[in-house]
Short mmCIF file of C-alpha atoms in Angstrom, two decimals:
data_model
loop_
_atom_site.label_atom_id
_atom_site.label_comp_id
_atom_site.label_asym_id
_atom_site.label_seq_id
_atom_site.Cartn_x
_atom_site.Cartn_y
_atom_site.Cartn_z
CA MET Q 23 -0.24 0.22 0.03
CA CYS Q 24 0.96 3.53 -0.79
CA LEU Q 25 0.58 6.38 1.72
CA GLY Q 26 1.08 10.01 1.77
CA VAL Q 27 2.37 11.15 5.00
CA PRO Q 28 1.84 14.57 6.62
CA GLY Q 29 4.53 16.87 7.75
CA ARG Q 30 5.15 20.56 8.38
CA VAL Q 31 7.45 22.23 6.21
CA VAL Q 32 10.28 24.10 7.92
CA GLU Q 33 12.42 25.37 5.05
CA ILE Q 34 11.79 26.02 1.54
CA PHE Q 35 14.81 26.58 -1.08
CA ARG Q 36 15.72 25.95 -4.72
CA GLU Q 37 17.86 22.92 -5.74
CA ARG Q 38 18.92 22.59 -9.38
CA GLU Q 39 15.97 24.78 -10.34
CA LEU Q 40 13.27 22.79 -8.32
CA LEU Q 41 11.40 24.05 -5.19
CA MET Q 42 12.50 21.88 -2.37
CA GLY Q 43 11.83 21.99 1.24
CA LYS Q 44 12.70 20.47 4.54
CA VAL Q 45 9.70 18.50 6.07
CA ASP Q 46 9.19 17.84 9.47
CA PHE Q 47 7.27 14.22 10.15
CA ASP Q 48 6.70 14.78 14.02
CA GLY Q 49 10.37 15.08 14.57
CA LEU Q 50 12.18 13.55 11.79
CA ARG Q 51 12.90 15.99 9.06
CA LYS Q 52 13.48 14.91 5.53
CA GLN Q 53 13.92 16.85 1.87
CA ALA Q 54 10.68 16.69 -0.48
CA CYS Q 55 10.18 18.27 -3.60
CA LEU Q 56 7.61 21.17 -3.45
CA GLU Q 57 6.92 21.65 -7.15
CA HIS Q 58 3.42 20.42 -7.17
CA VAL Q 59 2.53 22.85 -4.14
CA PRO Q 60 4.54 26.03 -5.13
CA GLU Q 61 2.09 28.19 -2.89
CA VAL Q 62 3.31 26.45 0.28
CA ARG Q 63 4.66 28.59 2.92
CA VAL Q 64 6.90 27.63 5.81
CA GLY Q 65 4.71 26.19 8.89
CA GLU Q 66 2.36 24.88 6.42
CA TYR Q 67 1.51 21.23 6.28
CA VAL Q 68 1.83 18.88 3.18
CA ILE Q 69 1.42 15.24 2.28
CA VAL Q 70 4.25 13.76 1.12
CA HIS Q 71 4.32 10.64 -1.35
CA VAL Q 72 7.59 9.20 -2.44
CA GLY Q 73 9.51 12.33 -1.62
CA PHE Q 74 6.88 14.73 -3.50
CA ALA Q 75 4.70 17.16 -1.87
CA ILE Q 76 1.14 16.40 -3.54
CA SER Q 77 -1.18 18.79 -1.68
CA ARG Q 78 -1.51 21.28 1.41
CA ILE Q 79 -3.67 20.17 4.38
CA ASP Q 80 -4.58 22.04 7.46
CA GLU Q 81 -2.67 21.44 10.86
CA ALA Q 82 -5.55 19.85 12.29
CA GLU Q 83 -5.94 17.31 9.54
CA ALA Q 84 -2.27 16.82 9.45
CA ARG Q 85 -2.18 15.67 13.08
CA HIS Q 86 -5.47 13.47 13.00
CA VAL Q 87 -3.57 11.60 10.12
CA PHE Q 88 -0.24 11.19 11.64
CA GLU Q 89 -1.96 10.06 14.96
CA PHE Q 90 -4.12 7.47 12.99
CA LEU Q 91 -0.63 6.12 11.04
CA ALA Q 92 0.89 5.85 14.73
CA ARG Q 93 -1.60 3.65 15.86
CA ILE Q 94 -1.56 1.29 13.01
CA ASN Q 95 2.43 1.24 13.00
CA GLY Q 96 2.10 2.89 9.39
CA LEU Q 97 5.24 5.33 10.11
CA ASP Q 98 7.95 2.69 10.11
CA GLU Q 99 9.30 3.62 6.46
CA LEU Q 100 9.85 6.91 7.86
CA ASP Q 101 13.01 5.72 9.81
CA ALA Q 102 14.21 3.93 6.84
CA PRO Q 103 17.77 5.51 5.63
CA GLU Q 104 17.36 8.57 3.02
CA ASP Q 105 18.61 8.05 -0.31
CA PRO Q 106 22.12 9.32 -1.24
CA ALA Q 107 20.54 12.58 -2.62
CA GLY Q 108 18.24 12.78 0.41
CA THR Q 109 14.91 13.47 -1.33
CA PHE Q 110 12.95 10.59 -0.59
CA PRO Q 111 11.21 9.91 3.00
#
């Protein structure tokens, strides 16, 4: 099963002309491509799927989804080592 995981954008930058960000997944920070959500701002929440932020969501919904994933042990993949480029959670 493929899941998108909610995270809070803590940094936004450009890398090789791509809009990128550092996203905090309840304490674990990883890079994600933000090209699909160019309007996102630091402090806002996004859903990240295979290294790409695919939509913005509000904080309450992000917390709700994160709590659900924690209950079903759906967060194990977040602890996997990053790829060499550091772009995929």
